[in-house]
């Protein structure tokens, strides 16, 4: 089943983060856990899901950020210390927006590197169908008639 198109609000937020990080040359964009994420220097830094901003912050200041309005922990069970969702009213002003980006970028050099993606093994994924060239995944944009 193809992914649902992103809403205008989500696209606008992704573009705002992209613009904020445009001066850097160490940014990689990819999806992760249903979110559109920005990795800085190989480490998850900021993400977007719907109209919420995901920020990676110092785990030592988790309790401080937890008390702030318009934020909620990524993992309420406490398994992901330092990761927070920020609701739109928490980044609505320029000062709020700059605060979250500054905090995430300031922590990034000390953050642990995000482990690289594991490659799928043949045991977990069947081999490509005969009509699909080996190693190439079928796309909804591919013509089904060779």
Coordinates of C-alpha atoms in Angstrom, one line a residue:
X1 CA 0.0 0.0 0.0
X2 CA 1.5 3.4 -0.9
X3 CA 2.2 5.9 1.8
X4 CA -0.3 8.6 2.4
X5 CA 0.7 12.0 1.0
X6 CA 2.0 14.4 3.6
X7 CA -0.2 17.3 4.6
X8 CA 0.6 20.9 3.7
X9 CA 1.3 21.6 7.4
X10 CA 3.8 18.7 7.5
X11 CA 5.5 19.8 4.3
X12 CA 5.7 23.3 5.5
X13 CA 7.3 22.2 8.8
X14 CA 9.8 19.9 7.0
X15 CA 10.8 22.8 4.7
X16 CA 11.2 25.1 7.7
X17 CA 13.6 22.6 9.4
X18 CA 15.4 22.2 6.1
X19 CA 15.8 25.9 5.7
X20 CA 17.1 26.3 9.3
X21 CA 19.7 23.6 8.7
X22 CA 20.6 24.8 5.1
X23 CA 23.9 26.3 6.1
X24 CA 25.3 23.0 7.4
X25 CA 26.9 20.4 5.2
X26 CA 26.5 17.5 7.6
X27 CA 22.7 17.0 7.3
X28 CA 21.1 13.9 6.1
X29 CA 17.3 13.5 5.7
X30 CA 15.5 10.2 6.0
X31 CA 12.4 8.6 7.4
X32 CA 12.4 6.9 10.7
X33 CA 9.5 5.5 12.8
X34 CA 7.0 7.2 10.5
X35 CA 8.7 10.6 11.0
X36 CA 10.7 12.7 8.6
X37 CA 14.1 13.1 10.3
X38 CA 17.1 15.2 10.0
X39 CA 20.4 13.7 11.0
X40 CA 23.3 16.0 11.8
X41 CA 26.7 14.5 11.7
X42 CA 25.2 11.1 11.5
X43 CA 23.0 11.6 14.6
X44 CA 19.3 12.1 14.9
X45 CA 18.7 15.7 15.7
X46 CA 15.3 16.9 14.7
X47 CA 12.2 15.2 13.2
X48 CA 8.8 16.0 11.9
X49 CA 5.6 14.0 12.2
X50 CA 2.3 15.7 11.3
X51 CA 2.5 19.1 12.8
X52 CA 4.8 18.1 15.7
X53 CA 8.5 18.6 16.0
X54 CA 10.7 15.9 17.4
X55 CA 13.8 17.2 19.1
X56 CA 16.8 15.3 20.6
X57 CA 17.9 17.0 23.8
X58 CA 20.4 16.3 26.6
X59 CA 19.1 13.4 28.7
X60 CA 20.5 15.1 31.8
X61 CA 18.0 17.9 31.3
X62 CA 15.0 15.5 30.6
X63 CA 13.1 16.5 33.7
X64 CA 13.5 20.2 32.8
X65 CA 12.1 19.8 29.3
X66 CA 9.4 17.4 30.6
X67 CA 8.0 20.2 32.7
X68 CA 7.7 22.6 29.8
X69 CA 4.3 23.3 28.2
X70 CA 3.6 21.9 24.7
X71 CA 6.1 19.1 25.1
X72 CA 5.7 15.4 25.7
X73 CA 8.2 12.6 25.9
X74 CA 8.7 10.4 22.9
X75 CA 8.6 7.4 25.3
X76 CA 6.5 8.0 28.4
X77 CA 8.0 4.8 29.8
X78 CA 11.3 6.6 30.1
X79 CA 13.1 4.5 27.6
X80 CA 14.1 7.3 25.3
X81 CA 15.5 10.0 27.6
X82 CA 16.0 13.3 25.9
X83 CA 13.6 12.8 23.0
X84 CA 10.6 15.1 23.0
X85 CA 7.6 16.0 20.8
X86 CA 6.9 19.7 20.6
X87 CA 3.4 20.7 19.7
X88 CA 2.8 23.6 17.3
X89 CA 2.0 26.1 20.1
X90 CA 5.4 25.2 21.5
X91 CA 7.3 26.4 18.4
X92 CA 4.9 29.0 17.1
X93 CA 7.0 32.1 17.8
X94 CA 10.5 32.8 16.3
X95 CA 12.0 32.7 19.8
X96 CA 10.4 29.3 20.6
X97 CA 11.5 27.9 17.2
X98 CA 15.1 29.1 17.7
X99 CA 15.1 27.7 21.2
X100 CA 14.3 24.2 20.1
X101 CA 16.7 24.2 17.2
X102 CA 19.5 25.7 19.3
X103 CA 19.0 23.2 22.1
X104 CA 19.0 20.2 19.6
X105 CA 22.0 21.4 17.7
X106 CA 23.9 22.3 20.9
X107 CA 23.5 18.8 22.2
X108 CA 24.2 17.1 18.9
X109 CA 28.1 17.0 19.3
X110 CA 27.7 15.1 22.6
X111 CA 24.9 12.8 21.5
X112 CA 25.6 9.1 20.8
X113 CA 25.7 8.3 17.2
X114 CA 22.5 6.7 15.8
X115 CA 23.3 3.1 14.9
X116 CA 23.4 2.5 11.1
X117 CA 20.4 0.8 9.6
X118 CA 20.6 -3.0 9.5
X119 CA 20.3 -4.5 6.1
X120 CA 17.4 -6.9 5.6
X121 CA 18.4 -10.5 5.2
X122 CA 17.0 -13.0 2.7
X123 CA 15.4 -14.8 5.6
X124 CA 13.3 -11.8 6.6
X125 CA 12.4 -10.7 3.0
X126 CA 11.6 -12.9 0.1
X127 CA 13.8 -12.6 -3.0
X128 CA 12.5 -10.2 -5.8
X129 CA 9.9 -11.6 -8.2
X130 CA 11.3 -12.7 -11.5
X131 CA 10.0 -9.6 -13.3
X132 CA 11.9 -7.4 -10.8
X133 CA 15.7 -7.1 -11.5
X134 CA 17.7 -8.6 -8.6
X135 CA 18.2 -6.0 -5.8
X136 CA 15.7 -3.5 -7.2
X137 CA 12.6 -2.9 -5.2
X138 CA 9.3 -2.5 -7.0
X139 CA 7.9 1.0 -7.0
X140 CA 4.4 2.1 -7.6
X141 CA 5.9 4.3 -10.3
X142 CA 7.4 1.3 -12.2
X143 CA 5.6 0.1 -15.3
X144 CA 4.3 -3.4 -14.6
X145 CA 4.5 -4.3 -18.3
X146 CA 8.1 -4.9 -19.3

